[in-house]
Tab-separated table of C-alpha atoms in Angstrom:
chain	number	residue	atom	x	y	z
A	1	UNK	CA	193.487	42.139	48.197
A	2	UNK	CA	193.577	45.474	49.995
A	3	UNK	CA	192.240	45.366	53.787
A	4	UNK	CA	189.195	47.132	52.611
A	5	UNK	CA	188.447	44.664	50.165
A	6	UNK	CA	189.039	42.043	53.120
A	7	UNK	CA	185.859	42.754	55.121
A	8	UNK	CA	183.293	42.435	51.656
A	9	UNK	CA	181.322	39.587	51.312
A	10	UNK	CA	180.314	39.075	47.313
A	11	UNK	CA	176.543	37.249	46.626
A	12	UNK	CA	175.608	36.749	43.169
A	13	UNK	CA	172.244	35.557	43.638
A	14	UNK	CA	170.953	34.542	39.425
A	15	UNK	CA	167.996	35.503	37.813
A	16	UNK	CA	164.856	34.152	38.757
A	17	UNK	CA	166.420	33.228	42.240
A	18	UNK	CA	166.744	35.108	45.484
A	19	UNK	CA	168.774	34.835	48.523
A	20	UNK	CA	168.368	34.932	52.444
A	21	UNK	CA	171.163	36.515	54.410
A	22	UNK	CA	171.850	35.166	57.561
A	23	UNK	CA	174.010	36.761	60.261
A	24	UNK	CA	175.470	34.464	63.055
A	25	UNK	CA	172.372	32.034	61.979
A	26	UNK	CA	169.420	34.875	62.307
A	27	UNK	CA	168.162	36.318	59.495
A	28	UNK	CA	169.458	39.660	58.400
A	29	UNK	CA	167.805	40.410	54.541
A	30	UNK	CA	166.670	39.397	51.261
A	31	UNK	CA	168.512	39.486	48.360
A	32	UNK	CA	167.090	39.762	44.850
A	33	UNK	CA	168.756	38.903	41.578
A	34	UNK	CA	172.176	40.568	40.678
A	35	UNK	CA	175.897	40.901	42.326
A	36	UNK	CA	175.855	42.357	46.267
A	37	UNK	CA	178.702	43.281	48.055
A	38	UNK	CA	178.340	43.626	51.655
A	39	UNK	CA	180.206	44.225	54.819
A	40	UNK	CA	181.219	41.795	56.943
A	41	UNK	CA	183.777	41.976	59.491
A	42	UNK	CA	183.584	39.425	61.916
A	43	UNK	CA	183.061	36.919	58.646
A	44	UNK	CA	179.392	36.120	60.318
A	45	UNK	CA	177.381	36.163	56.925
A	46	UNK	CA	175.797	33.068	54.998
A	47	UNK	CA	173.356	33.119	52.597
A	48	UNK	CA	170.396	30.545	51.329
A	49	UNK	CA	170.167	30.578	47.858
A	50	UNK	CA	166.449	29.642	46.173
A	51	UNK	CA	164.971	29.169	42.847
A	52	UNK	CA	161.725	31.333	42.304
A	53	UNK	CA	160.975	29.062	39.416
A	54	UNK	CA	160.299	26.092	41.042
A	55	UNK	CA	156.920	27.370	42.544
A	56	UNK	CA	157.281	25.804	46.395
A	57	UNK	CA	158.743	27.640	48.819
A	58	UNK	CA	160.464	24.898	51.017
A	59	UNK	CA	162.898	25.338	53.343
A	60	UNK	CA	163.059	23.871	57.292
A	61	UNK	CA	162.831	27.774	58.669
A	62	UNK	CA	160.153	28.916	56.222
A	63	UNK	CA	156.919	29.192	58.738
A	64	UNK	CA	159.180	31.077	60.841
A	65	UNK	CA	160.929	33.388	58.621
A	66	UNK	CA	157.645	34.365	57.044
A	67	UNK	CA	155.588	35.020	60.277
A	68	UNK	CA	158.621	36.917	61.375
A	69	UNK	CA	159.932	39.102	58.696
A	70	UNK	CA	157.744	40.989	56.120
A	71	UNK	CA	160.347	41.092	53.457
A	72	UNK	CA	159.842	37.007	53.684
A	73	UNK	CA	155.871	36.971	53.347
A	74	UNK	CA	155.726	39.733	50.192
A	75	UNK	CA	157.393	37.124	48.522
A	76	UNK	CA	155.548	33.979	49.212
A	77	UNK	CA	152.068	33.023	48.845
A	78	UNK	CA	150.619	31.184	51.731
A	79	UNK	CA	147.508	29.185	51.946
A	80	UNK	CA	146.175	26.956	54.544
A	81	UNK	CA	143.332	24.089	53.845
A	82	UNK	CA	141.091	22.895	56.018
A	83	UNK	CA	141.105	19.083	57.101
A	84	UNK	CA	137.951	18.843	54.902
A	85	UNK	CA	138.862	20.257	51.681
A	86	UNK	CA	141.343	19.941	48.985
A	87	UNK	CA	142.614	22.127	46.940
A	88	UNK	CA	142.825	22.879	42.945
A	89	UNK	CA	145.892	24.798	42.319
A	90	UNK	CA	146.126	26.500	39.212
A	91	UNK	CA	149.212	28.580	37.727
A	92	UNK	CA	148.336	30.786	35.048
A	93	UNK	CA	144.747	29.396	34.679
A	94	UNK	CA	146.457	25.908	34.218
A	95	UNK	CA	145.688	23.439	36.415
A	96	UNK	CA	149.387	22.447	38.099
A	97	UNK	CA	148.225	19.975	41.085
A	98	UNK	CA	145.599	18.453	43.515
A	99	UNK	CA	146.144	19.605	47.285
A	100	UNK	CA	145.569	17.370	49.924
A	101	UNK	CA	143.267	18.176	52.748
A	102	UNK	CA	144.831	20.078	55.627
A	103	UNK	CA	148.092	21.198	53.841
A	104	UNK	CA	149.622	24.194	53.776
A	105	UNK	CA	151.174	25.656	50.632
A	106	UNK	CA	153.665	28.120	50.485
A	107	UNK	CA	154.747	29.430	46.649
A	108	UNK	CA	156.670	32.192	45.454
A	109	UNK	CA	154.617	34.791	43.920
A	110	UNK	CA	157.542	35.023	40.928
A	111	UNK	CA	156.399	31.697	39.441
A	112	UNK	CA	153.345	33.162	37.842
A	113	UNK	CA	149.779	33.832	38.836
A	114	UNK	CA	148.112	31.910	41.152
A	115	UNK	CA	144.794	30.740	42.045
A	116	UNK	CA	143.269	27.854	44.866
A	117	UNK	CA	139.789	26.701	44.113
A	118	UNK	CA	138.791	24.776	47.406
A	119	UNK	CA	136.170	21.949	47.180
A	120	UNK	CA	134.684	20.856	50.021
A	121	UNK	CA	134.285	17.194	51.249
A	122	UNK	CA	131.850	17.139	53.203
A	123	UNK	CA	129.158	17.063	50.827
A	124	UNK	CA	128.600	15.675	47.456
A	125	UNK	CA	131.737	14.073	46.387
A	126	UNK	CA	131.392	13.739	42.686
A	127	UNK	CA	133.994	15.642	40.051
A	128	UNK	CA	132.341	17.927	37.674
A	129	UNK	CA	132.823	16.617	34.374
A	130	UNK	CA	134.915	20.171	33.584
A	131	UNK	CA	137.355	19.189	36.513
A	132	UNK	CA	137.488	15.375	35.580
A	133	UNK	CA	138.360	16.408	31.889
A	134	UNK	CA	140.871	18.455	32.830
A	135	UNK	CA	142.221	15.837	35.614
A	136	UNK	CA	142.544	13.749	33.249
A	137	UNK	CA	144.020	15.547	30.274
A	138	UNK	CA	146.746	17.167	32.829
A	139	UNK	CA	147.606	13.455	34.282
A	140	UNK	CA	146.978	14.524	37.767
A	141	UNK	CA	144.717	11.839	39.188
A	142	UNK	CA	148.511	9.715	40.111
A	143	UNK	CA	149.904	9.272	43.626
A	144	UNK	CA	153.180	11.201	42.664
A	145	UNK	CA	151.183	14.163	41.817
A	146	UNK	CA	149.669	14.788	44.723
A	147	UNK	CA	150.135	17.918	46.406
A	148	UNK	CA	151.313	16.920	49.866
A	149	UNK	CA	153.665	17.193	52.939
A	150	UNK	CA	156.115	14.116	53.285
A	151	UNK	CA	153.892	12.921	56.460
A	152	UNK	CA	150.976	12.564	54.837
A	153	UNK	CA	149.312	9.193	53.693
A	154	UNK	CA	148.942	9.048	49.285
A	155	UNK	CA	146.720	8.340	47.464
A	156	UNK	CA	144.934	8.858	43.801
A	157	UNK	CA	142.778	12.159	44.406
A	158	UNK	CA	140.230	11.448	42.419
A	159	UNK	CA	138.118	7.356	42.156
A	160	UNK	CA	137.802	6.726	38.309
A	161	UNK	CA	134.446	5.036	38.046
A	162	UNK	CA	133.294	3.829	34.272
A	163	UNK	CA	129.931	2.370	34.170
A	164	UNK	CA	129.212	-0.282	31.193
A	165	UNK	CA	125.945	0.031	28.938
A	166	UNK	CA	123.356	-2.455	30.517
A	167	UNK	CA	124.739	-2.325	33.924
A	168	UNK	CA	124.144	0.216	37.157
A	169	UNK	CA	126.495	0.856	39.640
A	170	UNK	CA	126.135	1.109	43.375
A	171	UNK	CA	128.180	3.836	45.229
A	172	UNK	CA	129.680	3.383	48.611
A	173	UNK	CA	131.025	6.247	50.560
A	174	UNK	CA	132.837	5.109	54.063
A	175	UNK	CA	130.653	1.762	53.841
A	176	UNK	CA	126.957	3.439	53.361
A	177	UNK	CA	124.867	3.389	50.362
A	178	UNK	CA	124.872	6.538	48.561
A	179	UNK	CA	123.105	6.363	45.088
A	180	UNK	CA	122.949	4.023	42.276
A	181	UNK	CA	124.964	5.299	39.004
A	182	UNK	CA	123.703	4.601	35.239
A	183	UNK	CA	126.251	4.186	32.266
A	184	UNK	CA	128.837	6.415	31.973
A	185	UNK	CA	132.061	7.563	32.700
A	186	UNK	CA	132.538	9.365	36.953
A	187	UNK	CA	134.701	10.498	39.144
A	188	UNK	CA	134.912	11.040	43.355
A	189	UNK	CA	137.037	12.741	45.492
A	190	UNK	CA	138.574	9.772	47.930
A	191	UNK	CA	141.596	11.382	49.972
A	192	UNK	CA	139.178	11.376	52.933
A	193	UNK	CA	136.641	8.972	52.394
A	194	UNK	CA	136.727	5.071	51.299
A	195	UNK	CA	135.131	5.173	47.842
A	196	UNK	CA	134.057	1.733	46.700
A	197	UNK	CA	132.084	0.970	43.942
A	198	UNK	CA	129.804	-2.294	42.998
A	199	UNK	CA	128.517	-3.087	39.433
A	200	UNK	CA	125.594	-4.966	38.229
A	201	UNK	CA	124.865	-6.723	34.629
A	202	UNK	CA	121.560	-6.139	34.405
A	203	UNK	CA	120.986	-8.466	31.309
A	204	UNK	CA	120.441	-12.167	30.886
A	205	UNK	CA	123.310	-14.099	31.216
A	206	UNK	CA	124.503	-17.589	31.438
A	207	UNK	CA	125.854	-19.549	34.660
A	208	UNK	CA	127.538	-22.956	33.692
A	209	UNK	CA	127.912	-25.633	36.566
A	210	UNK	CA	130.788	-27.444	35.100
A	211	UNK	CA	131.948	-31.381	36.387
A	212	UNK	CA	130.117	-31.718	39.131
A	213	UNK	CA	130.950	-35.285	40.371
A	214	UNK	CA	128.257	-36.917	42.455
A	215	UNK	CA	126.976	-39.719	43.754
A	216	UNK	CA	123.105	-41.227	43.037
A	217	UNK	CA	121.341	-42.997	45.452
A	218	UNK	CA	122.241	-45.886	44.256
A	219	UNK	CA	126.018	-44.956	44.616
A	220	UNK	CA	127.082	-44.404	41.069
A	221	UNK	CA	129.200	-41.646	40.678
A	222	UNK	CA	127.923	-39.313	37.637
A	223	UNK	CA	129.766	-36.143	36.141
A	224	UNK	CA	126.817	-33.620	35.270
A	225	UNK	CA	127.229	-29.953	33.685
A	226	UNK	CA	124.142	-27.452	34.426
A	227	UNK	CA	123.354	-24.479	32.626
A	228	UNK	CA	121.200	-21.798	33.625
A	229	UNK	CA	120.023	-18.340	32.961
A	230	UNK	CA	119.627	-15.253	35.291
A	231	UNK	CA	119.031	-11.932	35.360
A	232	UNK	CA	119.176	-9.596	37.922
A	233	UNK	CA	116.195	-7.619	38.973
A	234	UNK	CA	116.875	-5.546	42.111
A	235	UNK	CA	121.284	-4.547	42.225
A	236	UNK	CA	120.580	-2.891	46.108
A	237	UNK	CA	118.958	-5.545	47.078
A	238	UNK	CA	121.605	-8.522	45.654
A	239	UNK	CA	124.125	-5.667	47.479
A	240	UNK	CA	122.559	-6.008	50.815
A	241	UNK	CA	122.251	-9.946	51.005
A	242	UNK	CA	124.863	-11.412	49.103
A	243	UNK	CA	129.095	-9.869	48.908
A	244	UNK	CA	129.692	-11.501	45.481
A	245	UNK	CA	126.346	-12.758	43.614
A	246	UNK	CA	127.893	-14.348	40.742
A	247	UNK	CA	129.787	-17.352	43.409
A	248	UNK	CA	126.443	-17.073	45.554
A	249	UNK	CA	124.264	-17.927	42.449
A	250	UNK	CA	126.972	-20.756	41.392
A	251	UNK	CA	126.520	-22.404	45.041
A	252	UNK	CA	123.226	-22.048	45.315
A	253	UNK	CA	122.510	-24.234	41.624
A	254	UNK	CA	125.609	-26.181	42.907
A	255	UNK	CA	123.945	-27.726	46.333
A	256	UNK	CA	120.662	-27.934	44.665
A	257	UNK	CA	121.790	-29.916	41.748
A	258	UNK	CA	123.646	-32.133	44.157
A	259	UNK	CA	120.420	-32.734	46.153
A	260	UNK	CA	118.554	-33.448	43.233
A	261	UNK	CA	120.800	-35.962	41.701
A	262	UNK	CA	121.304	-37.465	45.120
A	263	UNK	CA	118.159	-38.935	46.151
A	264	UNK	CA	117.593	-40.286	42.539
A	265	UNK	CA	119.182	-43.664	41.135
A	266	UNK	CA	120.951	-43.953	38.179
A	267	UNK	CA	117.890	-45.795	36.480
A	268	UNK	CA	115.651	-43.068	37.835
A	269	UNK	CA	117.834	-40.431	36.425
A	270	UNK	CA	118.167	-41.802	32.794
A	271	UNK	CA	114.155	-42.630	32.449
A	272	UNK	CA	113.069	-39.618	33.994
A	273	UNK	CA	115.689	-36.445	32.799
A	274	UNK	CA	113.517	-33.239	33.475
A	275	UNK	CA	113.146	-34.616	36.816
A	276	UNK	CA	116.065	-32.846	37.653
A	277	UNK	CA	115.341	-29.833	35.640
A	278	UNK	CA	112.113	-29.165	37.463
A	279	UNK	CA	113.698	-29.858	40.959
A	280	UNK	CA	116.803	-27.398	40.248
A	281	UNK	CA	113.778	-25.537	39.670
A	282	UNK	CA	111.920	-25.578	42.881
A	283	UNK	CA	115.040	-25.090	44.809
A	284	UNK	CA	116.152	-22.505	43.495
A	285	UNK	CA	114.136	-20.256	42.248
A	286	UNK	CA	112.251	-18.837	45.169
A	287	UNK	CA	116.514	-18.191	47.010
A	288	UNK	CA	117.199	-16.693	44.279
A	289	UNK	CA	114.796	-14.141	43.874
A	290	UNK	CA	115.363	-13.149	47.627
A	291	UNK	CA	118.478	-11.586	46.357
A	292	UNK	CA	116.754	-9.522	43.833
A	293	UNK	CA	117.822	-12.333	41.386
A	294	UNK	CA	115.203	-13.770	38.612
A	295	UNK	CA	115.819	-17.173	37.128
A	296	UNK	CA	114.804	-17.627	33.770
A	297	UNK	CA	115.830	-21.290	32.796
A	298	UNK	CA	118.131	-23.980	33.812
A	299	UNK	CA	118.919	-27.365	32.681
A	300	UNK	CA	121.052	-29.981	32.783
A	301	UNK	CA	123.749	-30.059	29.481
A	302	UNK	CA	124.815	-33.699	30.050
A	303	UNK	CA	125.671	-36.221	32.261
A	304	UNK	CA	128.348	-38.167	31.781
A	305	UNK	CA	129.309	-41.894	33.132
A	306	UNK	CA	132.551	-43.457	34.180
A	307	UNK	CA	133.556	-45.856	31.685
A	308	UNK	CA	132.537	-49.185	33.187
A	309	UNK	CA	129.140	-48.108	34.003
A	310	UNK	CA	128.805	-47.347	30.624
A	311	UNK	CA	129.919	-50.723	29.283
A	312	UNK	CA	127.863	-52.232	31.548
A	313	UNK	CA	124.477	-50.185	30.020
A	314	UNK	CA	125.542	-50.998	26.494
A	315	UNK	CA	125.254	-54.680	27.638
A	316	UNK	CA	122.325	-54.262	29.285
A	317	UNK	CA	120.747	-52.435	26.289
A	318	UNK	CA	122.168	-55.029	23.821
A	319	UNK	CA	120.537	-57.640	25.676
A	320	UNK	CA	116.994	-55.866	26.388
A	321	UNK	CA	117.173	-55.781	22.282
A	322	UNK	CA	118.271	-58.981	22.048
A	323	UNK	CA	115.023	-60.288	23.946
A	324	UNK	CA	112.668	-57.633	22.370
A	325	UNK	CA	113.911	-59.331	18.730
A	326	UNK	CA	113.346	-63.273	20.509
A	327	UNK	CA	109.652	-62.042	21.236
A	328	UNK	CA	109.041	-60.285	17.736
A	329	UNK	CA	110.007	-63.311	16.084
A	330	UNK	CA	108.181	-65.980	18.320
A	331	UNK	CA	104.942	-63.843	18.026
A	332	UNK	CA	105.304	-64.078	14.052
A	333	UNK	CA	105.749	-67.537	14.459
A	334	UNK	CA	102.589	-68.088	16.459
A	335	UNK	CA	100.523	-65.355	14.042
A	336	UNK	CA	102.249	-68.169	11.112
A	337	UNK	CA	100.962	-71.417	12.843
A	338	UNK	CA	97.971	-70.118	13.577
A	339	UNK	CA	96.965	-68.865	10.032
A	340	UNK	CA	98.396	-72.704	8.863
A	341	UNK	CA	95.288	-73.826	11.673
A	342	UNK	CA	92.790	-72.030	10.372
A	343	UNK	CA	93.170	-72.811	6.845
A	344	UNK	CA	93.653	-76.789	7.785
A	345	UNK	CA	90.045	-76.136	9.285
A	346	UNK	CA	88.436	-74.705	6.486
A	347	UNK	CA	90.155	-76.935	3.940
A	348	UNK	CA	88.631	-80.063	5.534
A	349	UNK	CA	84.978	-78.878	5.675
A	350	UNK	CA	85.889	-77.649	2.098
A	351	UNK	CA	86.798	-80.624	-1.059
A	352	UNK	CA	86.855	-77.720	-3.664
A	353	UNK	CA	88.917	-75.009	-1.377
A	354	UNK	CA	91.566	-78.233	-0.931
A	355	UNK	CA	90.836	-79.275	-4.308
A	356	UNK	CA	92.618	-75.543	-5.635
A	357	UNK	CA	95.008	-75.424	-2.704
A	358	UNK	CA	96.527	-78.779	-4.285
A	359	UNK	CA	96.491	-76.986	-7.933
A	360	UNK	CA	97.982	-73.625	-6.281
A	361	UNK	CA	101.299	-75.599	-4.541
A	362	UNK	CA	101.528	-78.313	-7.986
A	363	UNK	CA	101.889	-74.932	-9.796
A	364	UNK	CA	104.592	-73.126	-7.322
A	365	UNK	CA	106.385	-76.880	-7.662
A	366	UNK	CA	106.104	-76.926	-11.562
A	367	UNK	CA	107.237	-73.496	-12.220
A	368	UNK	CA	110.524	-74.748	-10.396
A	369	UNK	CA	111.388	-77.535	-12.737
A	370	UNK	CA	112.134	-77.335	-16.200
A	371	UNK	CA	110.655	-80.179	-17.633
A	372	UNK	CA	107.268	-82.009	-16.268
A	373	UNK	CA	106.326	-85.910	-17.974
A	374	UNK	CA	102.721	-86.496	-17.555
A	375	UNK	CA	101.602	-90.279	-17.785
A	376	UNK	CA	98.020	-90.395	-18.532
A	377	UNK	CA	96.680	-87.760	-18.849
A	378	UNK	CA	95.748	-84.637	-16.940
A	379	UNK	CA	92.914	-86.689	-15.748
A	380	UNK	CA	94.472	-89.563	-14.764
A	381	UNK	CA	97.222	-86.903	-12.518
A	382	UNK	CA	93.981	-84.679	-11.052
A	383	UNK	CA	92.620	-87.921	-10.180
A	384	UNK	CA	95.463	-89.619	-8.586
A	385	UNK	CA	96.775	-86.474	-6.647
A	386	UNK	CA	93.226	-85.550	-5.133
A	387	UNK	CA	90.447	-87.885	-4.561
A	388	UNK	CA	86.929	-86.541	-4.175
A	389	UNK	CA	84.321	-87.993	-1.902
């Protein structure tokens, strides 16, 4: 190497790159794609190579070098949002990322061209169904591909919200009430605001009240399952009173079946069973409705005995039959003696009417033998058997 060639410094910066050139660690030029040779005596020079491809500018000196040095800024794009906007980035009409509020982007004008739609956030927060689609379709709305510094908190841009048929949806922004939503499929900006969402089935639908073990008044413990139907009427108002109306509902049929079977004996229970229909009833219906919550039936399903108890019942029962079939028969046997009475009475005021009763049993007795000796005569037997006065 000749002493010339000793005091030039060789860059080959690729294509679609470029290179900073740093003297004694200040900047000193830019260098663009290709092979530079360049003087350097002292051996001061040092060079930062970059890929224009990779559409950030990032680099620990970059704020600097570009508010310094003009060369630096014709290269770089450099936008600035507010703390209550986000950005859409788009390269080449496609839509590359979602920019977090108050960032700063800096991209090299190389990669293509560029263009920031800026969305405020201080008003409505909904996604136009053209941005959502294309959210969606591009796989933005994900934590990685957020547009952000390394500082900054992440989070999904965008609060998927899918309403079902026959339900309404209530939308919270930071806590407060904002509208109600119908079916369908939304979307909301939340990387400033708390975006929270409650849904409503506004049909009829069942609650069960499943093995609810309780104790009668007359300290039998019974296993009872309650059904019931609700609807509900009024979503804001359910929002306002209640945090989850689906375990308040449950409770609420929960204490009042309790009370209902609790002040009742087991007797009581078992004679009487919409008793506890119509007091579930009573209790209920009026709390429920102060939630915005309409009760349309309820009843109990079973009730259900512990196994002694019900041996005990089946005795009782077998016995209650028992006497019911004692009284059936005595009462027959009464109606029998009496009848016998009553025709002893007429037959003694009455020769003839005894007279045929004695023919009528002579001919049940004959009929039962097979052969019947007469001694003189039919006469002679008429005579002998019945005597007239």
């Amino acid at each position: 190497m000749t002493e010339q060639g000793k005091f030039l410094k060789v860059f080959t910066v690729a294509e679609n790159s470029v290179a900073f050139v740093f003297k004694n660690q200040k900047f000193e030029q830019v260098l663009q794609a290709g092979v530079h040779r360049v003087w350097d005596l002292s051996n001061a020079l040092t060079a930062k190579y970059f890929d224009a491809n990779s559409i950030y500018y990032s680099d620990p000196e970059s704020f600097y070098l570009i508010k310094t040095y003009p060369e630096v800024a014709e290269l770089v794009h450099v936008w600035k949002l507010a703390n209550d906007e986000l950005g859409l980035l788009y390269i080449d009409d496609q839509l590359m990322g979602i920019v977090a509020p108050g960032e700063v982007l800096q991209l090299w004008k190389s990669a293509g061209e560029y263009r920031l739609d800026r969305v405020s956030l201080n008003g409505d927060l909904e996604v136009t169904r053209s941005v959502l689609e294309e959210i969606k379709h591009r796989g933005k709305n994900e934590v990685t591909k957020l547009v952000s510094s390394k500082g900054s908190v992440k989070r999904a841009p965008v609060a998927m919200v899918e309403v079902k048929p026959q339900h309404v949806a209530l939308l919270y922004v930071d806590g407060q009430l904002v509208r109600s939503l119908s079916a369908g499929m939304y979307g909301f900006w939340q990387l400033s605001h708390a975006i929270e969402v409650k849904s409503y089935d506004l049909r009829s639908r069942n609650q069960e009240v499943s093995g609810q073990d309780i104790l009668t008044k007359d300290r039998v413990t019974v296993r009872v399952n309650l059904s019931a139907t609700v609807k509900t009427l009024d979503p804001v108002v359910a929002a306002e009173q209640v945090e989850n109306l689906d375990e308040f509902i449950y409770k609420t049929m929960q204490l009042a079946l309790r009370e209902a079977v609790g002040t009742k004996t087991l007797d009581a229970l078992l004679e009487d069973k919409l008793y506890v229909n119509q007091t579930i009833k009573e209790l209920v219906e009026q709390e429920l409705d102060s939630v915005g919550v309409k009760l349309e039936r309820v009843g109990v399903k079973d009730i259900i005995l512990p196994g002694e108890i019900k041996a005990i019942l089946n005795q009782v029962v077998e016995a209650q039959k028992a006497a019911e079939a004692n009284v059936i028969k005595r009462r027959e046997e009464t109606a029998a003696t009496r009848s016998l009475q009553n025709t002893a009475k007429m037959m003694e005021n009455n020769p003839t009417l005894l007279r045929l009763k004695e023919l009528e049993s002579l001919e049940k007795v004959s009929e039962k033998v097979s052969n019947l000796n007469v001694y003189g005569g039919v006469d002679q037997l008429l005579r002998e058997t019945v005597k007239l006065t």
